[in-house]
Amino acid sequence: MVKDESSEDDNYDNVISIIPDKNLESLSFFILGFSYRESAYYIGLPASTVRKRVERARDVIVEFFASFEHFKAYLFKTKKIFFFLDYCSNIIGVKKM
């Protein structure tokens, strides 16, 4: 269970370092609200593969955070959501202004 914000930061660092890039890719779209089908379109994989990769990433997350929802709340609270936004925008090809 998470005790304080510094341990949450450590937990976040652990999650990001443990989850393979291919799973972070799928997780990024999922966190931002894309469906598995939409994510699959941009990533170029079957939706079932995207779903499985998200499931694997979520399994890692709940080892370090009380729940997946707690992890998402942490991302927004700390503005670390931008890591996932950048991940998706690079895949989609959105140019930064």
Tab-separated table of C-alpha atoms in Angstrom:
chain	number	residue	atom	x	y	z
A	1	MET	CA	0.000	0.000	0.000
A	2	VAL	CA	1.238	3.492	-0.827
A	3	LYS	CA	2.298	5.537	2.227
A	4	ASP	CA	3.325	8.961	0.962
A	5	GLU	CA	3.900	10.924	-2.209
A	6	SER	CA	7.636	10.142	-2.360
A	7	SER	CA	6.902	6.430	-2.267
A	8	GLU	CA	4.277	6.992	-4.969
A	9	ASP	CA	6.987	8.622	-7.080
A	10	ASP	CA	9.234	5.619	-6.485
A	11	ASN	CA	6.367	3.290	-7.351
A	12	TYR	CA	5.714	5.228	-10.565
A	13	ASP	CA	9.393	4.967	-11.510
A	14	ASN	CA	9.291	1.223	-10.842
A	15	VAL	CA	6.158	0.762	-12.943
A	16	ILE	CA	7.602	2.676	-15.901
A	17	SER	CA	10.903	0.800	-15.722
A	18	ILE	CA	9.301	-2.651	-15.465
A	19	ILE	CA	6.596	-2.396	-18.133
A	20	PRO	CA	8.054	-3.176	-21.586
A	21	ASP	CA	7.822	-0.396	-24.195
A	22	LYS	CA	5.385	-2.394	-26.321
A	23	ASN	CA	3.012	-2.589	-23.347
A	24	LEU	CA	3.530	1.083	-22.424
A	25	GLU	CA	2.480	1.918	-25.955
A	26	SER	CA	-0.873	0.155	-25.570
A	27	LEU	CA	-1.303	1.375	-21.994
A	28	SER	CA	-0.793	4.991	-23.069
A	29	PHE	CA	-3.730	4.873	-25.454
A	30	PHE	CA	-5.885	3.077	-22.879
A	31	ILE	CA	-5.142	5.618	-20.139
A	32	LEU	CA	-6.100	8.436	-22.498
A	33	GLY	CA	-9.474	6.837	-23.204
A	34	PHE	CA	-8.922	5.206	-26.587
A	35	SER	CA	-10.790	1.953	-27.171
A	36	TYR	CA	-8.811	-1.194	-27.909
A	37	ARG	CA	-9.927	-0.954	-31.535
A	38	GLU	CA	-8.862	2.690	-31.860
A	39	SER	CA	-5.538	1.942	-30.192
A	40	ALA	CA	-4.986	-1.028	-32.474
A	41	TYR	CA	-5.562	1.153	-35.520
A	42	TYR	CA	-2.830	3.615	-34.525
A	43	ILE	CA	-0.393	1.000	-33.231
A	44	GLY	CA	-0.955	-1.364	-36.150
A	45	LEU	CA	-1.843	-4.460	-34.141
A	46	PRO	CA	-4.965	-6.556	-33.588
A	47	ALA	CA	-7.241	-5.212	-30.838
A	48	SER	CA	-6.836	-8.488	-28.945
A	49	THR	CA	-3.070	-7.923	-28.756
A	50	VAL	CA	-3.569	-4.376	-27.486
A	51	ARG	CA	-6.010	-5.639	-24.843
A	52	LYS	CA	-3.561	-8.313	-23.664
A	53	ARG	CA	-0.720	-5.791	-23.435
A	54	VAL	CA	-2.887	-3.436	-21.381
A	55	GLU	CA	-3.822	-6.315	-19.071
A	56	ARG	CA	-0.144	-7.152	-18.551
A	57	ALA	CA	0.670	-3.513	-17.814
A	58	ARG	CA	-2.220	-3.272	-15.349
A	59	ASP	CA	-0.925	-6.377	-13.561
A	60	VAL	CA	2.374	-4.572	-12.949
A	61	ILE	CA	0.644	-1.364	-11.853
A	62	VAL	CA	-1.431	-3.047	-9.144
A	63	GLU	CA	1.760	-4.500	-7.664
A	64	PHE	CA	2.824	-0.930	-6.811
A	65	PHE	CA	-0.440	1.026	-6.458
A	66	ALA	CA	-3.606	0.236	-4.506
A	67	SER	CA	-5.562	0.042	-7.772
A	68	PHE	CA	-5.380	1.015	-11.419
A	69	GLU	CA	-7.720	3.929	-10.675
A	70	HIS	CA	-5.341	5.123	-7.948
A	71	PHE	CA	-2.502	5.031	-10.483
A	72	LYS	CA	-4.532	7.105	-12.964
A	73	ALA	CA	-5.416	9.644	-10.264
A	74	TYR	CA	-1.722	9.897	-9.382
A	75	LEU	CA	-0.873	10.556	-13.052
A	76	PHE	CA	-3.274	13.491	-13.242
A	77	LYS	CA	-2.386	14.861	-9.798
A	78	THR	CA	1.334	14.928	-10.596
A	79	LYS	CA	0.939	15.831	-14.282
A	80	LYS	CA	2.789	12.644	-15.222
A	81	ILE	CA	-0.107	11.993	-17.580
A	82	PHE	CA	1.889	14.031	-20.102
A	83	PHE	CA	4.353	11.138	-20.410
A	84	PHE	CA	1.519	9.015	-21.805
A	85	LEU	CA	0.175	11.864	-23.915
A	86	ASP	CA	3.608	12.336	-25.504
A	87	TYR	CA	3.847	8.592	-26.101
A	88	CYS	CA	0.576	8.595	-28.039
A	89	SER	CA	1.222	11.808	-29.923
A	90	ASN	CA	4.542	10.436	-31.172
A	91	ILE	CA	2.814	7.320	-32.491
A	92	ILE	CA	-0.031	9.237	-34.105
A	93	GLY	CA	2.351	11.826	-35.494
A	94	VAL	CA	0.959	14.919	-33.799
A	95	LYS	CA	3.393	17.808	-34.001
A	96	LYS	CA	4.053	19.875	-30.890
A	97	MET	CA	3.448	23.594	-31.148
